Coordinates of C-alpha atoms and ligand atoms in Angstrom, one line a residue:
X282 CA 15.8 9.6 23.7
X283 CA 12.7 11.5 26.2
X284 CA 12.8 8.9 29.2
X285 CA 13.0 11.0 31.9
X286 CA 8.9 10.7 32.3
X287 CA 9.4 6.7 31.5
X288 CA 7.5 5.5 34.3
X289 CA 6.0 1.8 34.2
X290 CA 2.7 1.4 36.6
X291 CA 0.9 -0.5 37.3
X292 CA -2.7 -1.0 38.4
X293 CA -3.1 -4.0 40.6
X294 CA -6.9 -5.4 41.4
X295 CA -5.7 -6.0 45.0
X296 CA -6.1 -2.8 46.0
X297 CA -9.5 -1.7 46.9
X298 CA -8.2 2.2 46.4
X299 CA -7.8 3.2 43.3
X300 CA -3.7 4.4 43.6
X301 CA -1.9 4.1 41.5
X302 CA 1.4 2.1 42.6
X303 CA 4.9 2.6 40.9
X304 CA 6.5 -0.4 40.6
X305 CA 9.9 -1.7 39.2
X306 CA 7.6 -4.5 37.2
X307 CA 9.0 -4.8 34.5
X308 CA 6.4 -6.8 31.3
X309 CA 8.2 -9.4 29.3
X310 CA 5.2 -8.5 26.7
X311 CA 2.3 -6.7 25.2
X312 CA -1.0 -7.4 24.0
X313 CA -3.8 -5.7 21.5
X314 CA -6.6 -7.2 20.6
X315 CA -7.5 -6.7 17.1
X316 CA -10.6 -7.3 15.4
X317 CA -11.9 -7.1 11.6
X318 CA -14.3 -3.9 10.5
X319 CA -16.8 -6.5 8.3
X320 CA -18.2 -3.2 6.5
X321 CA -14.7 -1.5 5.9
X322 CA -12.5 -4.7 5.7
X323 CA -10.5 -3.0 8.0
X324 CA -8.8 -4.0 11.3
X325 CA -9.4 -2.4 14.4
X326 CA -7.1 -2.4 18.0
X327 CA -8.4 -0.3 21.3
X328 CA -5.8 1.2 23.8
X329 CA -6.9 3.3 26.7
X330 CA -5.3 6.2 27.0
X331 CA -5.3 10.3 28.8
X332 CA -5.8 10.9 32.3
X333 CA -9.0 10.0 33.1
X334 CA -8.2 6.7 30.9
X335 CA -10.5 6.4 28.1
X336 CA -10.4 4.0 25.1
X337 CA -10.2 4.5 21.7
X338 CA -11.0 2.6 18.9
X339 CA -7.6 2.6 15.9
X340 CA -7.6 1.7 12.5
X341 CA -4.2 -0.7 12.7
X342 CA -1.7 0.2 10.5
X343 CA 1.2 -1.7 10.0
X344 CA 3.7 0.0 7.8
X345 CA 2.2 3.8 9.2
X346 CA 4.5 6.2 10.9
X347 CA 2.5 6.7 14.9
X348 CA -0.3 7.1 16.7
X349 CA -2.4 10.6 15.3
X350 CA -5.8 10.5 16.4
X351 CA -9.2 13.3 16.1
X352 CA -8.7 15.5 19.0
X353 CA -10.6 17.7 18.0
X354 CA -15.0 16.5 16.9
X355 CA -15.7 15.1 21.0
X356 CA -12.5 16.8 22.6
X357 CA -9.7 15.6 24.1
X358 CA -10.7 15.5 27.6
X359 CA -7.2 14.9 29.6
X360 CA -4.9 16.3 32.1
X361 CA -1.2 14.9 30.7
X362 CA -0.8 15.4 27.5
X363 CA 1.9 17.5 27.3
X364 CA 3.0 19.1 23.8
X365 CA 5.9 18.1 22.2
X366 CA 8.2 22.3 22.1
X367 CA 10.1 23.2 19.4
X368 CA 13.5 21.6 19.3
X369 CA 13.3 19.7 22.5
X370 CA 14.1 16.0 22.4
X371 CA 11.0 14.7 21.8
X372 CA 10.9 16.7 18.4
X373 CA 14.8 15.2 17.9
X374 CA 13.1 11.5 17.7
X375 CA 9.6 11.9 15.5
X376 CA 12.2 13.4 13.2
X377 CA 10.9 16.1 11.3
X378 CA 11.4 19.9 11.4
X379 CA 7.4 21.7 11.4
X380 CA 7.4 24.5 14.1
X381 CA 4.8 26.2 14.3
X382 CA 6.4 29.3 16.1
X383 CA 3.3 30.8 17.3
X384 CA 2.8 27.9 19.7
X385 CA 6.2 26.1 19.9
X386 CA 4.2 23.5 18.9
X387 CA 5.9 20.9 17.0
X388 CA 3.2 19.1 14.3
X389 CA 4.4 16.5 11.4
X390 CA 1.8 14.8 9.1
X391 CA 0.0 12.4 9.8
X392 CA -1.0 9.9 7.2
X393 CA -4.5 8.5 6.4
X394 CA -2.9 5.8 4.2
X395 CA -6.6 4.0 3.3
X396 CA -7.4 7.2 1.7
X397 CA -4.1 8.6 1.4
X398 CA -4.3 11.5 3.3
X399 CA -2.4 13.7 5.1
X400 CA -2.7 16.8 7.1
X401 CA -0.7 19.2 10.0
X402 CA -1.1 17.4 13.6
X403 CA 0.4 18.3 16.8
X404 CA 2.9 16.2 17.8
X405 CA 2.2 16.2 22.4
X406 CA 2.7 13.3 24.4
X407 CA 0.1 11.5 27.2
X408 CA -0.5 8.2 28.9
X409 CA -1.1 5.1 27.3
X410 CA -2.0 2.0 28.4
X411 CA -1.7 -1.2 27.8
X412 CA -2.2 -5.5 29.0
X413 CA 1.6 -6.9 29.3
X414 CA 0.9 -10.5 29.4
X415 CA 3.1 -13.6 29.7
X416 CA 2.3 -15.0 26.6
X417 CA -0.3 -17.0 27.8
X418 CA -2.8 -14.6 29.5
X419 CA -3.4 -10.5 29.4
X420 CA -1.5 -9.5 32.9
X421 CA -0.7 -6.7 34.3
X422 CA -2.0 -3.7 33.1
X423 CA 1.1 -1.6 32.5
X424 CA 0.8 2.5 31.1
X425 CA 3.5 4.5 29.6
X426 CA 3.1 8.5 30.9
X427 CA 4.5 10.0 28.3
X428 CA 4.1 8.0 24.9
X429 CA 4.3 10.3 21.9
X430 CA 0.9 10.6 19.8
X431 CA -0.1 12.9 16.3
X432 CA -3.1 15.0 17.5
X433 CA -5.0 15.6 13.6
X434 CA -8.5 16.8 12.7
X435 CA -11.7 14.9 12.0
X436 CA -11.0 15.1 8.3
X437 CA -8.5 13.0 8.6
X438 CA -10.9 10.0 9.4
X439 CA -12.5 9.4 6.2
X440 CA -12.7 6.3 4.9
X441 CA -11.8 4.9 8.0
X442 CA -14.2 2.5 10.1
X443 CA -17.3 3.6 12.2
X444 CA -16.3 4.9 15.9
X445 CA -12.4 4.3 14.6
X446 CA -10.2 7.6 16.1
X447 CA -7.2 7.5 14.1
X448 CA -4.8 4.9 13.4
X449 CA -2.5 3.1 14.9
X450 CA 1.4 2.5 13.7
X451 CA 3.0 -0.4 13.9
X452 CA 6.3 0.9 11.1
X453 CA 9.6 1.3 11.2
X454 CA 9.8 4.7 13.0
X455 CA 10.7 6.2 16.2
X456 CA 7.4 7.4 16.9
X457 CA 5.1 3.9 15.6
X458 CA 3.8 1.7 18.8
X459 CA 6.2 -0.3 18.5
X460 CA 9.6 1.7 18.5
X461 CA 8.2 3.7 21.5
X462 CA 7.0 0.0 23.3
X463 CA 10.2 -1.1 22.9
X464 CA 12.1 0.9 24.5
X465 CA 9.9 2.2 27.1
X466 CA 9.7 -1.4 28.3
X467 CA 13.3 -2.2 26.8
X468 CA 11.7 -5.8 24.5
X469 CA 13.9 -6.0 21.1
X470 CA 12.2 -4.5 18.8
X471 CA 9.9 -7.4 17.4
X472 CA 6.3 -7.8 17.4
X473 CA 3.4 -10.3 15.9
X474 CA 0.3 -9.6 14.4
X475 CA -1.7 -12.3 13.9
X476 CA -5.5 -11.3 12.8
X477 CA -8.3 -12.9 12.6
X478 CA -11.5 -12.8 10.0
X479 CA -14.0 -14.1 12.5
X480 CA -17.3 -11.9 13.6
X481 CA -16.5 -10.7 17.4
X482 CA -13.2 -12.3 17.6
X483 CA -9.9 -10.6 18.1
X484 CA -7.1 -10.9 17.5
X485 CA -3.5 -9.7 17.8
X486 CA -0.3 -8.1 18.5
X487 CA 2.2 -9.2 20.7
X488 CA 5.0 -6.7 21.2
X489 CA 8.0 -8.2 22.5
X490 CA 9.1 -11.6 22.2
X491 CA 7.0 -14.9 22.3
X492 CA 5.8 -17.5 23.0
X493 CA 2.2 -16.5 21.5
X494 CA 0.0 -19.4 22.5
X495 CA -2.8 -20.1 21.5
X496 CA -5.7 -22.2 22.3
X497 CA -4.9 -25.0 22.6
X498 CA -1.6 -24.7 23.7
X499 CA -0.2 -24.1 21.0
X500 CA 2.9 -21.7 20.5
X501 CA 3.0 -20.1 17.6
X502 CA 6.0 -18.4 18.2
X503 CA 7.6 -21.9 17.7
X504 CA 6.5 -22.4 13.9
X505 CA 8.8 -19.7 12.5
X506 CA 10.6 -19.6 8.5
X507 CA 12.2 -16.8 8.5
X508 CA 12.8 -14.1 5.3
X509 CA 14.8 -11.4 5.5
X510 CA 12.8 -7.5 5.6
X511 CA 14.4 -5.2 3.4
X512 CA 14.3 -1.4 3.3
X513 CA 13.1 0.7 0.9
X514 CA 15.1 3.9 0.5
X515 CA 12.2 6.1 -1.0
X516 CA 12.9 9.1 -2.9
X517 CA 14.2 12.3 -0.9
X518 CA 16.3 10.1 1.3
X519 CA 13.1 9.3 3.5
X520 CA 12.1 5.5 3.7
X521 CA 9.5 4.1 4.3
X522 CA 8.1 2.9 7.1
X523 CA 6.6 -0.1 5.8
X524 CA 7.9 -3.5 5.2
X525 CA 9.3 -5.1 2.8
X526 CA 10.8 -9.1 2.0
X527 CA 11.8 -10.3 -0.9
X528 CA 9.6 -12.4 -3.6
X529 CA 12.3 -13.8 -5.6
X530 CA 9.4 -16.3 -7.6
X531 CA 5.7 -16.5 -7.3
X532 CA 4.5 -20.3 -8.4
X533 CA 1.5 -21.9 -8.9
X534 CA 1.0 -25.4 -8.0
X535 CA 4.3 -25.5 -7.9
X536 CA 5.1 -24.2 -11.7
X537 CA 6.7 -20.4 -11.8
X538 CA 4.7 -18.1 -13.1
X539 CA 6.1 -15.2 -15.6
X540 CA 6.9 -12.6 -14.1
X541 CA 9.4 -9.6 -15.3
X542 CA 12.1 -10.1 -12.4
X543 CA 12.7 -6.4 -12.6
X544 CA 9.4 -5.4 -11.1
X545 CA 10.7 -7.6 -7.9
X546 CA 13.3 -6.1 -6.8
X547 CA 13.4 -2.7 -5.2
X548 CA 14.8 0.7 -6.9
X549 CA 16.7 1.7 -5.2
X550 CA 16.8 5.2 -7.2
X551 CA 13.2 6.0 -7.1
X552 CA 11.6 3.5 -4.4
X553 CA 9.4 1.7 -6.7
X554 CA 9.1 -2.0 -7.1
X555 CA 9.3 -5.0 -4.5
X556 CA 6.6 -6.4 -2.1
X557 CA 5.7 -4.9 1.0
X558 CA 3.2 -6.4 3.8
X559 CA -0.3 -3.8 4.1
X560 CA -2.7 -4.4 6.5
X561 CA -4.8 -1.1 5.2
X562 CA -5.3 -3.2 1.5
X563 CA -7.9 -6.0 2.6
X564 CA -6.6 -8.4 -0.4
X565 CA -3.5 -8.6 -2.2
X566 CA -2.6 -5.8 -5.0
X567 CA -0.1 -6.7 -8.0
X568 CA 0.8 -5.0 -10.8
X569 CA -0.9 -5.5 -13.5
X570 CA 1.1 -7.3 -16.1
X571 CA 2.1 -10.2 -12.1
X572 CA -2.1 -10.1 -11.6
X573 CA -2.7 -11.8 -14.9
X574 CA -0.3 -13.6 -14.8
X575 CA -0.9 -15.1 -12.2
X576 CA -4.2 -14.9 -13.1
X577 CA -3.5 -17.3 -16.1
X578 CA -1.9 -19.6 -14.4
X579 CA -4.5 -20.4 -11.9
X580 CA -7.0 -20.4 -14.0
X581 CA -5.1 -23.3 -15.6
X582 CA -4.1 -25.0 -12.6
X583 CA -7.3 -25.2 -11.2
X584 CA -10.3 -27.4 -12.6
X585 CA -13.3 -25.2 -11.8
X586 CA -15.3 -23.5 -14.3
X587 CA -15.0 -20.0 -14.3
X588 CA -17.9 -17.4 -14.2
X589 CA -18.6 -14.5 -14.3
X590 CA -15.8 -11.8 -12.6
X591 CA -17.2 -9.7 -9.1
X592 CA -16.0 -6.9 -8.1
X593 CA -12.5 -5.9 -7.3
X594 CA -11.7 -9.5 -7.9
X595 CA -11.0 -10.3 -11.9
X596 CA -11.4 -14.5 -11.4
X597 CA -14.2 -15.6 -9.7
X598 CA -15.2 -19.8 -10.5
X599 CA -17.8 -22.7 -10.0
X600 CA -17.2 -23.5 -6.1
X601 CA -18.7 -26.8 -8.0
X602 CA -16.0 -30.1 -7.7
X603 CA -14.1 -27.4 -5.4
X604 CA -13.9 -29.4 -2.3
X605 CA -14.1 -27.9 1.8
X606 CA -11.1 -28.8 3.3
X607 CA -9.1 -27.9 6.9
X608 CA -7.4 -24.9 4.5
X609 CA -10.6 -23.9 2.7
X610 CA -11.5 -24.4 -0.9
X611 CA -9.2 -26.8 -2.2
X612 CA -7.0 -25.1 -5.3
X613 CA -3.4 -25.0 -6.5
X614 CA -1.2 -23.3 -3.5
X615 CA 0.6 -19.7 -4.6
X616 CA 4.2 -20.1 -3.4
X617 CA 6.3 -16.9 -2.7
X618 CA 9.9 -18.0 -3.7
X619 CA 11.6 -16.3 -0.8
X620 CA 15.6 -15.5 -0.2
X621 CA 16.1 -19.4 -2.1
X622 CA 13.9 -22.0 -3.5
X623 CA 13.5 -23.3 0.0
X624 CA 12.1 -21.1 1.9
X625 CA 9.1 -19.7 0.2
X626 CA 5.1 -18.5 1.8
X627 CA 2.4 -20.9 0.0
X628 CA -0.9 -19.4 0.3
X629 CA -4.0 -21.7 0.5
X630 CA -7.2 -22.2 -0.8
X631 CA -8.4 -20.2 2.7
X632 CA -5.9 -17.3 2.6
X633 CA -6.0 -17.0 -1.6
X634 CA -9.6 -17.3 -2.9
X635 CA -12.5 -15.2 -1.2
X636 CA -16.5 -16.9 -1.4
X637 CA -18.5 -13.8 -2.5
X638 CA -22.4 -16.4 -2.3
X639 CA -22.6 -19.7 -1.7
X640 CA -21.9 -21.3 -5.2
X641 CA -18.9 -18.3 -6.4
X642 CA -15.6 -18.2 -5.3
X643 CA -12.7 -15.8 -5.8
X644 CA -9.2 -15.6 -6.6
X645 CA -8.1 -13.5 -3.5
X646 CA -6.3 -11.2 -5.8
X647 CA -6.8 -7.1 -7.3
X648 CA -5.3 -5.4 -10.0
X649 CA -3.3 -3.4 -9.3
X650 CA -2.5 -0.9 -12.5
X651 CA 0.3 -0.5 -14.2
X652 CA 3.0 1.2 -12.9
X653 CA 1.9 1.1 -9.4
X654 CA 4.3 2.0 -6.8
X655 CA 4.9 -1.6 -4.8
X656 CA 4.9 -4.4 -7.0
X657 CA 3.2 -6.5 -5.2
X658 CA 1.3 -5.4 -1.5
X659 CA 0.2 -8.7 0.2
X660 CA -3.0 -7.6 1.7
X661 CA -5.1 -9.2 5.5
X662 CA -6.6 -11.4 3.3
X663 CA -3.4 -13.5 2.8
X664 CA -2.5 -12.9 6.5
X665 CA -4.9 -13.9 8.8
X666 CA -5.2 -17.4 10.4
X667 CA -0.8 -16.9 10.1
X668 CA 1.2 -15.3 12.7
X669 CA 3.4 -13.0 10.8
X670 CA 6.9 -11.7 13.0
X671 CA 8.7 -8.2 12.8
X672 CA 12.2 -9.0 14.5
X673 CA 14.1 -5.3 13.2
X674 CA 17.1 -6.3 15.5
X675 CA 17.7 -9.3 13.4
X676 CA 16.0 -7.9 10.0
X677 CA 13.6 -10.4 9.5
X678 CA 10.0 -11.5 9.1
X679 CA 9.3 -14.6 10.6
X680 CA 5.8 -16.5 8.8
X681 CA 4.4 -19.9 9.7
X682 CA 1.7 -21.7 7.6
X683 CA -2.1 -21.2 8.3
X684 CA -2.7 -22.3 12.4
X685 CA -5.6 -23.6 11.2
X686 CA -3.5 -26.7 10.3
X687 CA -2.3 -26.9 14.1
X688 CA -6.3 -26.8 14.9
X689 CA -5.7 -23.4 16.0
X690 CA -6.8 -19.7 14.4
X691 CA -5.3 -16.3 15.4
X692 CA -8.7 -15.7 17.4
X693 CA -6.8 -18.2 20.1
X694 CA -5.6 -15.9 22.4
X695 CA -7.1 -16.7 25.4
X696 CA -7.7 -12.5 26.5
X697 CA -9.0 -13.8 29.9
X698 CA -6.7 -12.4 32.4
X699 CA -5.7 -14.3 35.5
X700 CA -7.1 -11.7 38.0
Ligands
NAG70 C1 -14.7 0.3 19.9 O1 -15.2 -0.5 19.6 C2 -16.2 -1.8 20.3 C3 -15.3 -2.9 19.8 O2 -15.2 -3.1 19.3 C4 -17.0 -0.9 20.6 O3 -17.9 -2.0 21.0 C5 -17.5 0.3 20.4 O4 -18.5 0.4 20.4 C6 -16.7 1.2 19.7 N1 -16.3 2.3 20.0 C7 -16.7 3.3 19.4 C8 -16.8 5.0 19.5 O5 -17.5 3.4 18.4
NAG71 C1 15.4 3.2 -11.5 O1 14.4 4.2 -11.1 C2 15.7 4.8 -11.9 C3 14.5 6.2 -12.4 O2 13.2 6.4 -12.8 C4 15.8 4.5 -13.4 O3 16.0 5.5 -14.0 C5 16.2 3.8 -13.4 O4 16.7 3.3 -14.7 C6 15.5 2.1 -12.3 N1 16.6 1.5 -12.3 C7 16.1 0.2 -12.9 C8 16.9 -1.3 -12.5 O5 15.5 0.2 -13.4
NAG72 C1 -10.1 -32.3 -14.2 O1 -11.3 -32.1 -14.5 C2 -11.4 -33.3 -15.3 C3 -13.0 -33.7 -15.6 O2 -13.4 -33.7 -14.5 C4 -11.4 -35.0 -14.8 O3 -10.6 -35.7 -16.0 C5 -9.6 -34.0 -14.5 O4 -9.0 -35.8 -13.9 C6 -8.9 -33.4 -14.1 N1 -8.1 -32.8 -13.8 C7 -7.3 -32.4 -12.3 C8 -5.8 -32.7 -12.8 O5 -7.8 -32.4 -11.3
NAG73 C1 -8.3 -18.6 29.7 O1 -7.3 -18.1 30.8 C2 -8.4 -18.2 31.9 C3 -6.9 -17.9 33.3 O2 -5.9 -18.5 33.7 C4 -7.9 -19.6 32.1 O3 -8.8 -19.6 34.0 C5 -9.5 -20.5 31.2 O4 -9.4 -21.6 31.7 C6 -8.3 -20.6 30.1 N1 -9.7 -20.3 29.3 C7 -9.3 -22.1 28.2 C8 -10.4 -22.2 27.8 O5 -8.2 -22.4 28.8

């Protein structure tokens, strides 16, 4: 691994001068704020990078391979970018072989996973700086001097939120934010994801282990239930960088929904089927037959008048008579049953329903059509205000129930620094 250039720096507010001090300070964990863009429903984070440092807004991509940024439209001003040379250790790390011989620069094909477009980009490294945390507050800012990123063209930004300059991938690859931060700072390969829907509010990504403390003092990492994570081998031997879990059945109001079980497992020959989690899908997407079965079961169990559908949803109801509770509208719970009957991910109204107006509530799932690559894609609305912990070392996902039942939310990390 290209570790010779990796140092940990910190900017101490105690020093009046702007000099950088090299230190043996080793952070326990790192934290990034994540907000939700109301028009695209994308989750946006910002990283400070380059020399001098600039703040760059990025669409968060849970399954994304890399950090990629548009280096052309506003220019890429830095004194510390180093292109990855062909046959260098960095190229090995990125695991591809696209070498532009004219420039002796190594390239990749980063993907905009919102629009599913991809184009060539140069691999290189630059400074990235990020806040460390003790799990309760942000601490010293630490820097990684040779963070690998892909420099590409503004064309790839189409479909992303206004002001965003790229995407921040947290996926299963050796050059994702997760992998680079855990390698540089010797963390376990784990991160916590806690998303909020609140306007002007920040959820968080925590790199490294818990505690992940939310005001008024709830350590969400102590509330986790675990289920195995699976690797989708996909086609051609290139494994997917997405995170898959093993849903065995779906229940509505504790009653099993009839589903073709074949759709729920990953076909190791062609990579189709299975269940993954995504931050670039605002709502959960279900293969058509699963969608119809879940909608029918839900409409059956919910004692409310069905009204005309409001796109993109296919099942909407009058909100009259549906009471509001701490866990959102009181509707039948939807369970994703996991490795056994006793382990299930239960979705309450706050995560299953979407208010499209004061009078109309829709089941916040969308129809993914016939024969989609992945049968169930759990989307953003369904993972808000719960903590997910992706633990690659143990190949498991930790998940909590809605934090609203614990009198807190993902917007409650205290981003106020102690300094
Ligand atoms: C980046 O996001 C922040 C906070 O959401 C916002 O204030 C800022 O204007 C954004 N930057 C750009 C270039 O859009
Ligand atoms: C898996 O995919 C292959 C190739 O598409 C197909 O021939 C096979 O029937 C599938 N297996 C199952 C169990 O569906
Ligand atoms: C459904 O509504 C009807 C009429 O309001 C009521 O009699 C019945 O008990 C309700 N059923 C459930 C399961 O809430
Ligand atoms: C957040 O942390 C700061 C710094 O430790 C502290 O001064 C402040 O009281 C905390 N805020 C709350 C609401 O606890």
